Coordinates of C-alpha atoms in Angstrom, one line a residue:
M1004 CA 98.2 94.3 107.0
R1005 CA 100.6 91.4 106.3
D1006 CA 98.0 89.3 108.2
A1007 CA 95.1 90.1 105.9
F1008 CA 97.8 89.7 103.3
S1009 CA 98.3 85.9 103.7
D1010 CA 94.3 85.3 104.4
T1011 CA 93.6 86.9 101.1
L1012 CA 96.6 84.7 98.8
V1013 CA 95.1 81.4 101.0
R1014 CA 91.8 82.5 99.9
L1015 CA 92.0 82.8 96.4
A1016 CA 94.2 80.5 95.6
T1017 CA 92.3 78.0 97.9
A1018 CA 89.6 78.8 95.5
D1019 CA 92.0 78.7 92.0
P1020 CA 94.1 76.0 91.8
K1021 CA 95.9 78.0 89.2
V1022 CA 97.1 80.3 91.4
L1023 CA 101.0 79.7 92.6
L1024 CA 102.8 81.4 94.6
L1025 CA 106.5 82.6 94.1
T1026 CA 109.0 83.8 96.2
G1027 CA 112.9 85.0 96.6
D1028 CA 113.2 82.9 99.4
H1029 CA 110.8 85.4 102.0
G1030 CA 108.6 85.5 104.1
Y1031 CA 108.7 82.1 105.6
A1032 CA 106.5 82.4 108.4
L1033 CA 104.4 84.5 106.5
F1034 CA 103.1 81.7 104.5
D1035 CA 103.0 79.5 106.8
N1036 CA 99.1 78.9 106.5
F1037 CA 99.6 79.3 102.5
R1038 CA 101.9 76.1 102.5
K1039 CA 100.1 74.4 104.8
S1040 CA 96.7 74.9 102.5
C1041 CA 98.7 74.7 99.1
P1042 CA 101.9 73.2 99.2
K1043 CA 101.9 72.2 95.5
Q1044 CA 101.1 76.0 95.0
Y1045 CA 104.2 77.3 96.6
I1046 CA 107.2 77.8 94.8
N1047 CA 110.7 79.3 96.3
A1048 CA 112.6 80.2 93.6
G1049 CA 115.5 81.1 95.9
I1050 CA 117.7 84.3 95.5
A1051 CA 117.7 84.8 91.9
E1052 CA 114.6 87.5 91.3
Q1053 CA 115.5 87.8 87.6
N1054 CA 114.8 84.2 86.5
M1055 CA 111.8 83.9 89.3
I1056 CA 109.7 87.1 86.7
G1057 CA 110.8 84.7 83.8
M1058 CA 109.4 82.0 85.2
A1059 CA 106.5 83.8 86.4
A1060 CA 106.4 85.1 83.0
G1061 CA 106.2 81.8 81.6
L1062 CA 103.9 80.1 84.1
A1063 CA 101.5 83.1 82.8
R1064 CA 101.6 81.9 79.4
A1065 CA 100.8 78.4 80.8
G1066 CA 97.4 79.5 81.7
F1067 CA 98.5 80.2 85.4
R1068 CA 97.8 83.1 87.9
P1069 CA 101.5 83.7 89.5
I1070 CA 101.9 86.0 92.0
V1071 CA 105.7 86.9 92.9
Y1072 CA 106.8 87.9 96.7
G1073 CA 109.7 90.0 97.2
L1074 CA 111.3 93.2 99.6
S1075 CA 110.4 96.1 97.2
A1076 CA 114.3 97.2 96.8
F1077 CA 114.6 93.6 94.5
V1078 CA 110.7 93.6 93.3
P1079 CA 110.4 95.5 91.3
V1080 CA 113.6 97.1 91.7
R1081 CA 116.4 94.9 90.7
V1082 CA 114.1 93.1 88.5
L1083 CA 112.9 96.6 86.6
E1084 CA 114.0 95.1 83.4
Q1085 CA 112.4 91.4 83.1
I1086 CA 109.1 93.0 84.7
K1087 CA 109.5 95.6 81.9
L1088 CA 109.9 92.5 78.9
D1089 CA 108.5 89.8 79.7
I1090 CA 105.7 90.8 82.0
A1091 CA 104.2 94.1 80.6
H1092 CA 105.2 94.5 77.3
D1093 CA 102.8 91.2 77.2
L1094 CA 100.2 92.2 79.4
L1095 CA 100.9 88.9 81.0
P1096 CA 98.2 88.5 84.4
V1097 CA 101.7 88.7 86.7
I1098 CA 100.7 90.0 90.5
L1099 CA 104.0 91.4 91.5
I1100 CA 104.1 92.0 95.9
G1101 CA 107.0 94.2 96.7
D1102 CA 107.1 93.9 101.0
G1103 CA 108.9 96.4 103.7
A1104 CA 108.1 99.8 101.1
G1105 CA 109.8 102.7 102.2
F1106 CA 112.1 102.7 105.6
V1107 CA 110.6 99.2 107.1
Y1108 CA 114.7 97.7 106.9
A1109 CA 115.7 101.0 108.3
Q1110 CA 118.8 98.8 110.3
L1111 CA 120.0 96.5 106.4
G1112 CA 120.8 100.1 105.1
T1113 CA 120.4 101.4 101.8
S1114 CA 120.2 98.0 99.9
H1115 CA 116.9 97.5 101.4
Q1116 CA 115.2 101.0 101.9
S1117 CA 112.6 101.3 98.9
T1118 CA 111.7 104.9 98.4
E1119 CA 112.2 104.6 94.5
D1120 CA 109.8 101.5 93.4
I1121 CA 106.9 103.9 92.9
A1122 CA 108.4 106.1 90.3
C1123 CA 110.1 102.8 88.7
A1124 CA 107.0 100.8 88.5
R1125 CA 104.9 104.0 87.1
S1126 CA 107.1 104.5 83.8
I1127 CA 106.1 101.1 82.8
P1128 CA 103.6 101.2 80.4
D1129 CA 100.1 99.1 80.7
L1130 CA 102.0 98.3 85.0
S1131 CA 99.2 99.2 87.4
V1132 CA 100.7 100.1 90.6
Y1133 CA 98.6 100.2 94.1
S1134 CA 99.8 101.2 97.4
P1135 CA 97.2 99.8 99.9
A1136 CA 97.4 101.9 103.2
D1137 CA 95.8 99.6 106.0
R1138 CA 94.2 95.9 105.9
F1139 CA 91.0 96.6 104.3
E1140 CA 92.6 98.0 101.4
L1141 CA 95.3 95.7 101.1
T1142 CA 91.8 92.7 100.1
A1143 CA 90.4 95.3 98.2
C1144 CA 93.3 95.7 96.0
M1145 CA 94.4 92.2 96.2
E1146 CA 91.2 91.0 95.1
R1147 CA 90.9 94.2 92.1
A1148 CA 94.5 92.8 91.0
Y1149 CA 93.3 89.3 91.0
N1150 CA 89.9 90.0 88.8
A1151 CA 92.3 92.4 86.6
K1152 CA 94.2 89.6 85.1
A1153 CA 97.1 91.6 84.0
P1154 CA 100.5 92.9 85.6
I1155 CA 100.2 94.7 88.7
Y1156 CA 102.9 96.0 91.4
I1157 CA 101.5 96.0 94.7
R1158 CA 103.5 98.0 97.4
M1159 CA 103.3 96.2 100.9
G1160 CA 104.6 98.1 103.6
K1161 CA 105.4 95.9 107.1
S1162 CA 105.4 98.3 109.4
D1163 CA 101.2 98.6 110.8
R1164 CA 100.1 102.1 111.1
G1165 CA 96.8 100.7 112.2
D1166 CA 93.5 101.2 110.3
V1167 CA 92.6 103.8 108.2
H1168 CA 89.0 102.4 107.4
V1169 CA 86.2 100.5 109.9
D1170 CA 85.4 98.3 108.0
N1171 CA 85.6 96.5 104.1
L1172 CA 86.0 98.0 101.7
P1173 CA 83.0 98.0 98.1
E1174 CA 84.5 95.6 95.9
G1175 CA 86.4 97.3 92.5
I1176 CA 87.7 100.4 94.5
N1177 CA 88.5 102.6 91.5
G1178 CA 90.4 105.6 92.8
L1179 CA 90.9 107.6 95.8
L1180 CA 89.5 106.9 99.0
E1181 CA 87.8 110.1 100.9
L1182 CA 88.5 109.5 104.6
K1183 CA 87.6 112.9 105.9
R1184 CA 85.4 115.4 104.7
G1185 CA 86.6 119.0 104.4
E1186 CA 85.7 122.3 102.8
A1187 CA 86.2 124.5 100.0
Q1188 CA 89.2 127.0 99.3
N1189 CA 91.2 125.0 102.1
I1190 CA 94.0 122.8 102.2
A1191 CA 93.3 118.9 101.4
F1192 CA 95.8 115.9 101.7
I1193 CA 96.1 112.9 99.8
A1194 CA 98.7 110.2 100.8
T1195 CA 99.2 106.6 100.1
G1196 CA 100.3 103.0 102.4
S1197 CA 102.0 103.9 105.7
M1198 CA 101.4 108.0 105.3
V1199 CA 97.6 107.8 105.3
R1200 CA 97.7 107.0 109.0
T1201 CA 100.2 110.5 109.6
A1202 CA 98.1 112.7 107.3
L1203 CA 95.1 111.8 109.1
D1204 CA 96.6 112.7 112.5
I1205 CA 97.7 116.2 111.4
A1206 CA 94.3 117.3 109.8
R1207 CA 92.5 116.4 112.7
E1208 CA 94.8 118.1 114.8
R1209 CA 96.1 121.2 112.8
Y1210 CA 93.6 121.5 110.0
P1211 CA 90.0 120.5 111.0
R1212 CA 88.5 121.3 107.9
A1213 CA 90.6 119.6 105.4
A1214 CA 89.7 116.8 103.4
V1215 CA 91.7 113.6 103.3
W1216 CA 91.7 111.1 100.9
S1217 CA 93.7 107.5 100.7
A1218 CA 95.1 106.6 96.8
P1219 CA 95.6 102.9 97.2
V1220 CA 95.3 102.8 93.6
I1221 CA 98.2 105.0 92.2
K1222 CA 98.2 103.7 88.7
P1223 CA 96.3 104.2 86.6
I1224 CA 94.5 107.2 89.0
D1225 CA 91.7 108.5 88.7
K1226 CA 92.2 112.1 86.6
S1227 CA 88.6 113.1 87.1
Q1228 CA 88.4 112.9 90.6
V1229 CA 91.8 115.1 91.0
V1230 CA 90.6 117.5 89.1
D1231 CA 87.8 117.9 91.3
I1232 CA 89.8 117.3 94.9
C1233 CA 92.1 120.3 93.1
R1234 CA 89.3 122.8 91.7
L1235 CA 88.0 122.7 95.4
S1236 CA 91.0 123.6 97.1
S1237 CA 93.8 126.0 97.5
V1238 CA 96.9 123.8 97.9
I1239 CA 96.8 119.8 97.8
A1240 CA 99.6 118.6 100.4
V1241 CA 100.7 115.1 99.3
L1242 CA 102.2 112.7 101.7
E1243 CA 104.1 109.5 100.7
E1244 CA 106.7 107.2 102.4
H1245 CA 108.6 107.6 98.8
S1246 CA 111.0 110.0 96.6
V1247 CA 109.1 112.7 95.7
L1248 CA 110.6 112.1 92.0
G1249 CA 107.7 110.4 90.6
G1250 CA 105.6 109.1 92.8
L1251 CA 102.3 110.4 94.0
G1252 CA 103.0 113.8 94.5
S1253 CA 103.9 113.9 91.0
A1254 CA 101.8 111.8 90.1
I1255 CA 98.6 114.7 91.5
A1256 CA 101.1 117.4 89.9
E1257 CA 101.2 116.5 86.4
I1258 CA 97.5 116.5 86.7
A1259 CA 96.9 119.7 88.2
S1260 CA 99.3 121.3 86.3
E1261 CA 97.5 120.0 82.9
L1262 CA 93.7 120.5 83.8
A1263 CA 93.0 122.3 87.6
P1264 CA 96.3 124.1 88.1
T1265 CA 96.1 124.4 91.9
R1266 CA 99.3 124.3 94.6
V1267 CA 100.7 121.4 95.2
L1268 CA 103.2 120.1 97.8
R1269 CA 105.2 117.2 98.1
I1270 CA 105.9 115.9 101.5
G1271 CA 107.9 112.3 100.8
V1272 CA 111.7 112.0 100.5
R1273 CA 114.2 114.4 99.3
D1274 CA 116.6 113.6 96.7
Q1275 CA 119.1 112.1 98.9
F1276 CA 120.1 109.0 100.6
S1277 CA 119.9 108.4 104.6
Q1278 CA 122.9 109.5 106.2
H1279 CA 122.9 107.3 109.0
C1280 CA 121.4 103.8 110.0
G1281 CA 118.6 103.6 112.6
S1282 CA 115.1 102.5 113.8
Y1283 CA 112.4 103.3 111.2
A1284 CA 111.2 106.1 113.3
Y1285 CA 114.7 107.3 113.4
L1286 CA 115.1 107.3 109.7
L1287 CA 111.2 108.9 109.4
K1288 CA 112.3 111.6 111.7
E1289 CA 115.6 112.1 109.3
H1290 CA 114.1 112.6 106.2
G1291 CA 111.2 115.0 108.2
L1292 CA 108.3 112.3 107.3
D1293 CA 107.7 112.1 110.9
Q1294 CA 104.6 113.6 112.3
P1295 CA 106.8 116.7 113.7
G1296 CA 108.4 117.3 110.5
I1297 CA 106.0 116.9 108.2
E1298 CA 103.9 119.8 110.0
K1299 CA 106.9 122.0 110.1
R1300 CA 107.2 121.8 106.8
L1301 CA 102.8 122.6 106.1
E1302 CA 103.3 125.5 108.2
D1303 CA 106.6 126.8 106.7
Y1304 CA 104.9 126.4 103.6
L1305 CA 101.6 127.5 104.2
S1306 CA 103.4 130.8 104.9
A1307 CA 105.6 131.1 102.4
N1308 CA 102.6 130.9 100.4

């Protein structure tokens, strides 16, 4: 997925000299091709993320198309006020990239783990939120963000869980993408980012009648699609490598409660910090987001309801 990000970034910047990349002293190897192809369009703003957002806002006002890159624990979380006031309030066309979302930087502890970024970004008016699951969704999200000319946050997990699509997506993705067709009155899975691969594996192995949907666009979400899925399913299981508070699961539950009441099981990070340090796989297990942990959660919920 990171290669797709780099390739798309170079393609956009080569075609449009107004595209500028700002980074907070991160991503050196990732941007080797960009620096080689577009050296005058690269700005290392240093470890000063708040200032970097202000720079991006000023450049956008001057007619440039800034793309701001940082770890998702810092962009958007550390710079939320600057995003709100400098960018979103005035609808400036700035694309914010938060890399390493979720538990990818596991060994670096809570300061570098990002499980609240969707909730933070969702709550800011006029700021869209994208969360691609593979290289195809990433490319489509980048192209959609560039064409939108609006404030957008793209959440990118550094771990590559493999492709969930087999080919490039049609231009202009607008909502949920069906990956596995299901049957009415059965469980349906809606997942985003790294959890889409897990949802597909669980559905194919344990719930063959279940539909699986990927949500690369979390805000604005297609309410009519969500309503249709809710009306055809007795249970919606929402999977995300993010807090259950304010993330995709909350967005689905909000729509279901108002427009198509059904049971929504939010599977994500509970209201707690990581208790121990370890590998990415270890932290997924600690938080019950590895495949066996999710399967048990589903079994317990379905048997009790």
